Structure formats: C-alpha cells, structure tokens
Amino acid sequence: MNKQLKDSTPTDSEVILGILNNSESALRKLYTAYFPMVLQLIINNSGDEDDAKDIYQEAIIVLYNKVKAGDFELSSKLKTYIYSVCRRLWLKRLSQLNRYGGDIRDFQEFLPIEEEEVDQHSDRDIQFNKMESALRLLGEPCKTIMEDFYIHNKSMQDICERFGYTNADNAKTQKYKCLQRLKKLFFQQK
C-alpha cells in the first residue's frame, strides 16, 4: 500500500511538465497528493474542510498561472511551495475574517511568500469578474463576436460567415466597435 501512495504523488518535474503540456492527469494527481497536508493546516488553524478546498484551489491556480506565465522558478520542493502559498492565503483569509490570533500552527516547512503574489492573484480575479460582468452587459451580437474571437480563437472569416457580414473587413470593423463598447462598460464599473 505504501508503494501505491508513493506512485500517486507526482514528482515536481511531472507536475511542472504536466501543467505546461495541459495534462489533466498531472493536475488530478497534484490535487490529491498534497490536499491532506493543506486540510490539516486549515483545520488546525480555525478552518474547516470547505475552507481547505478553497485555499488549495487558489494555491493550485497561483501555481498554474506562474508556470504558464514562464516565470516560475522552483527553489524548494513543490510540496513546500504549495504549503507556503496555502499558508499565506489562509493567513490573509483569517485576517480578513478577524480570526487571526497572531500565531498559526505549522506542520510543514514553508517559504515566505510575497504578499504581492497573492494580491496579484486576487486582483486578477477581480478583473476577470469585471470583464465577465461587462460581457453580460454588452448584449448580442457583440458578446458572441468577442467570445468567438478572443476566447474561441475564431478567425474573422469564420465570424463573417456566422453573422452574415459581406466580408471579413466588415466583421473586423464590427469587432472593433464591440471592443470599444466592452472597454467602456468595463471601465465604468467600480
């Protein structure tokens, strides 16, 4: 059984390469490998299993975004990095909930994680939520044109055919107008 547990924990390089290659299996292994460690941290420091799941999810997103951005340098074990990010995120959450008493019980080594990294992740979430809201307000056909071009990577020719524009240049002009409206809606939000 111990060998089976060992096999289920991916190596650090498997995880990094798995993220770079969009491997679902590497992410699944990552999700199961270190969650018990994070669960113990959160439960022993005023949290519950749902809190642990949320914090772990956020930490995996931070790792995923850093690896995908190409600016991730692993200077410790991946387990230590994930624990450190979870610890930092949990301290921040406790502080927001006024439940942080100044001491947290650690069970693993951890690295100091820059507040800036966590804040960038939070800021990005806020920006995505604002964009999602602006897209909802945009209306059709602009919403679909924006999603087709920027999210689904469809060509202007595909968009032209879908919406019945006379040529790709007309579709491009419409996309530009839609983008201007989207920007206006995005920046009007608080």
CSV table of C-alpha atoms in Angstrom, one decimal:
chain,number,residue,atom,x,y,z
A,1,MET,CA,0.0,0.0,0.0
A,2,ASN,CA,2.9,2.4,0.8
A,3,LYS,CA,4.2,1.9,-2.8
A,4,GLN,CA,0.7,2.8,-4.1
A,5,LEU,CA,0.7,6.0,-2.1
A,6,LYS,CA,4.2,6.8,-3.4
A,7,ASP,CA,3.2,6.2,-7.0
A,8,SER,CA,0.2,8.6,-6.7
A,9,THR,CA,2.4,11.5,-5.6
A,10,PRO,CA,3.8,13.1,-8.8
A,11,THR,CA,7.4,14.3,-8.9
A,12,ASP,CA,7.9,18.0,-9.0
A,13,SER,CA,9.0,17.9,-12.7
A,14,GLU,CA,6.0,15.7,-13.6
A,15,VAL,CA,3.7,18.4,-12.2
A,16,ILE,CA,5.5,21.3,-13.9
A,17,LEU,CA,5.7,19.5,-17.3
A,18,GLY,CA,2.1,18.4,-16.8
A,19,ILE,CA,0.9,22.0,-16.4
A,20,LEU,CA,3.0,23.1,-19.4
A,21,ASN,CA,1.5,20.3,-21.5
A,22,ASN,CA,-2.1,20.8,-20.2
A,23,SER,CA,-2.1,17.3,-18.7
A,24,GLU,CA,-5.3,16.6,-16.8
A,25,SER,CA,-3.8,13.6,-15.2
A,26,ALA,CA,-0.9,15.6,-13.7
A,27,LEU,CA,-3.4,18.1,-12.3
A,28,ARG,CA,-5.6,15.4,-10.8
A,29,LYS,CA,-2.5,13.8,-9.1
A,30,LEU,CA,-1.5,17.2,-7.8
A,31,TYR,CA,-5.0,17.8,-6.4
A,32,THR,CA,-4.9,14.5,-4.5
A,33,ALA,CA,-1.3,14.5,-3.5
A,34,TYR,CA,-1.0,17.5,-1.2
A,35,PHE,CA,-4.6,18.2,-0.1
A,36,PRO,CA,-4.3,16.2,3.2
A,37,MET,CA,-1.4,18.4,4.2
A,38,VAL,CA,-3.4,21.6,3.5
A,39,LEU,CA,-6.5,20.2,5.2
A,40,GLN,CA,-4.5,19.6,8.3
A,41,LEU,CA,-3.1,23.1,8.2
A,42,ILE,CA,-6.5,24.7,7.8
A,43,ILE,CA,-8.4,22.6,10.3
A,44,ASN,CA,-5.8,23.1,13.0
A,45,ASN,CA,-6.0,26.8,12.4
A,46,SER,CA,-9.7,27.8,12.7
A,47,GLY,CA,-10.9,26.4,9.4
A,48,ASP,CA,-12.9,23.6,8.0
A,49,GLU,CA,-12.8,21.2,5.0
A,50,ASP,CA,-14.5,23.7,2.7
A,51,ASP,CA,-12.0,26.4,3.6
A,52,ALA,CA,-9.2,23.9,2.9
A,53,LYS,CA,-10.7,23.1,-0.5
A,54,ASP,CA,-11.0,26.8,-1.4
A,55,ILE,CA,-7.5,27.6,-0.3
A,56,TYR,CA,-6.0,24.6,-2.0
A,57,GLN,CA,-7.8,25.5,-5.2
A,58,GLU,CA,-6.5,29.1,-5.1
A,59,ALA,CA,-2.9,27.8,-4.5
A,60,ILE,CA,-3.1,25.5,-7.4
A,61,ILE,CA,-4.3,28.4,-9.6
A,62,VAL,CA,-1.4,30.5,-8.4
A,63,LEU,CA,1.0,27.7,-9.3
A,64,TYR,CA,-0.7,27.1,-12.6
A,65,ASN,CA,-0.6,30.7,-13.6
A,66,LYS,CA,3.0,31.1,-12.6
A,67,VAL,CA,4.1,28.0,-14.5
A,68,LYS,CA,2.1,29.0,-17.6
A,69,ALA,CA,3.5,32.6,-17.5
A,70,GLY,CA,7.0,31.1,-17.7
A,71,ASP,CA,8.3,33.0,-14.6
A,72,PHE,CA,8.1,30.1,-12.2
A,73,GLU,CA,11.4,29.0,-10.5
A,74,LEU,CA,11.2,26.2,-8.0
A,75,SER,CA,13.7,26.9,-5.3
A,76,SER,CA,12.3,24.2,-2.9
A,77,LYS,CA,10.2,21.1,-3.1
A,78,LEU,CA,6.9,21.7,-4.8
A,79,LYS,CA,5.2,20.4,-1.6
A,80,THR,CA,6.9,23.2,0.4
A,81,TYR,CA,5.9,25.8,-2.2
A,82,ILE,CA,2.2,24.7,-2.2
A,83,TYR,CA,2.1,24.6,1.6
A,84,SER,CA,3.7,28.1,1.7
A,85,VAL,CA,1.2,29.6,-0.7
A,86,CYS,CA,-1.7,27.9,1.1
A,87,ARG,CA,-0.4,29.2,4.4
A,88,ARG,CA,-0.1,32.8,3.1
A,89,LEU,CA,-3.6,32.6,1.5
A,90,TRP,CA,-5.0,31.2,4.8
A,91,LEU,CA,-3.4,33.9,6.9
A,92,LYS,CA,-4.8,36.5,4.6
A,93,ARG,CA,-8.3,35.0,4.8
A,94,LEU,CA,-8.1,34.7,8.6
A,95,SER,CA,-7.0,38.3,8.8
A,96,GLN,CA,-10.0,39.4,6.6
A,97,LEU,CA,-12.3,37.4,8.9
A,98,ASN,CA,-10.7,38.8,12.0
A,99,ARG,CA,-10.0,35.3,13.2
A,100,TYR,CA,-6.2,35.5,13.1
A,101,GLY,CA,-4.7,35.5,16.6
A,102,GLY,CA,-1.1,36.1,15.5
A,103,ASP,CA,0.0,32.5,15.6
A,104,ILE,CA,-0.5,29.7,13.2
A,105,ARG,CA,0.4,26.1,13.9
A,106,ASP,CA,2.6,24.7,11.1
A,107,PHE,CA,3.2,21.1,10.2
A,108,GLN,CA,5.4,21.5,7.3
A,109,GLU,CA,8.4,23.6,6.2
A,110,PHE,CA,7.3,26.8,4.5
A,111,LEU,CA,8.7,29.6,2.4
A,112,PRO,CA,8.0,33.2,2.8
A,113,ILE,CA,5.5,34.1,0.1
A,114,GLU,CA,5.4,37.6,-1.1
A,115,GLU,CA,2.1,39.4,-0.4
A,116,GLU,CA,2.4,40.8,-3.9
A,117,GLU,CA,1.9,37.3,-5.5
A,118,VAL,CA,-1.3,36.7,-3.5
A,119,ASP,CA,-2.5,40.3,-4.3
A,120,GLN,CA,-1.8,39.8,-8.0
A,121,HIS,CA,-3.9,36.7,-7.9
A,122,SER,CA,-6.8,38.5,-6.1
A,123,ASP,CA,-6.5,41.5,-8.5
A,124,ARG,CA,-6.7,39.2,-11.5
A,125,ASP,CA,-9.8,37.6,-10.1
A,126,ILE,CA,-11.4,41.0,-9.7
A,127,GLN,CA,-10.5,41.9,-13.2
A,128,PHE,CA,-12.0,38.7,-14.6
A,129,ASN,CA,-15.2,39.2,-12.7
A,130,LYS,CA,-15.4,42.8,-14.0
A,131,MET,CA,-14.9,41.5,-17.6
A,132,GLU,CA,-17.5,38.8,-17.2
A,133,SER,CA,-20.0,41.4,-15.9
A,134,ALA,CA,-19.1,43.8,-18.8
A,135,LEU,CA,-19.6,40.9,-21.3
A,136,ARG,CA,-23.0,40.2,-19.9
A,137,LEU,CA,-24.0,43.9,-20.2
A,138,LEU,CA,-22.6,44.1,-23.8
A,139,GLY,CA,-25.5,42.2,-25.5
A,140,GLU,CA,-25.7,40.5,-28.8
A,141,PRO,CA,-24.1,40.2,-31.3
A,142,CYS,CA,-21.2,41.9,-29.7
A,143,LYS,CA,-20.9,39.4,-26.8
A,144,THR,CA,-20.7,36.5,-29.2
A,145,ILE,CA,-18.3,38.2,-31.5
A,146,MET,CA,-15.9,39.0,-28.6
A,147,GLU,CA,-16.2,35.4,-27.2
A,148,ASP,CA,-15.7,33.9,-30.7
A,149,PHE,CA,-12.6,36.0,-31.4
A,150,TYR,CA,-10.9,36.2,-28.1
A,151,ILE,CA,-12.0,33.1,-26.2
A,152,HIS,CA,-12.7,30.6,-29.0
A,153,ASN,CA,-9.9,31.9,-31.3
A,154,LYS,CA,-12.2,32.0,-34.4
A,155,SER,CA,-10.9,33.8,-37.4
A,156,MET,CA,-12.6,37.0,-38.8
A,157,GLN,CA,-13.6,34.9,-41.8
A,158,ASP,CA,-15.5,32.5,-39.5
A,159,ILE,CA,-17.2,35.3,-37.7
A,160,CYS,CA,-18.0,37.0,-41.0
A,161,GLU,CA,-19.8,33.8,-42.2
A,162,ARG,CA,-21.5,33.2,-38.9
A,163,PHE,CA,-23.1,36.6,-38.7
A,164,GLY,CA,-23.6,37.2,-42.4
A,165,TYR,CA,-21.2,40.1,-42.9
A,166,THR,CA,-20.3,40.8,-46.6
A,167,ASN,CA,-16.6,40.4,-45.9
A,168,ALA,CA,-14.0,39.9,-43.1
A,169,ASP,CA,-13.2,43.6,-43.1
A,170,ASN,CA,-16.8,44.4,-42.1
A,171,ALA,CA,-16.7,41.8,-39.4
A,172,LYS,CA,-13.4,43.3,-38.2
A,173,THR,CA,-14.9,46.8,-38.1
A,174,GLN,CA,-17.9,45.4,-36.1
A,175,LYS,CA,-15.5,43.6,-33.7
A,176,TYR,CA,-13.6,46.9,-33.2
A,177,LYS,CA,-16.9,48.8,-32.3
A,178,CYS,CA,-17.9,46.0,-30.0
A,179,LEU,CA,-14.5,46.1,-28.3
A,180,GLN,CA,-14.8,49.8,-27.7
A,181,ARG,CA,-18.2,49.3,-26.1
A,182,LEU,CA,-16.8,46.5,-24.0
A,183,LYS,CA,-13.9,48.7,-22.8
A,184,LYS,CA,-16.4,51.5,-21.9
A,185,LEU,CA,-18.6,49.0,-19.9
A,186,PHE,CA,-15.5,47.5,-18.2
A,187,PHE,CA,-14.1,50.8,-17.1
A,188,GLN,CA,-17.4,52.2,-15.9
A,189,GLN,CA,-17.7,49.5,-13.3
A,190,LYS,CA,-16.4,50.2,-9.8
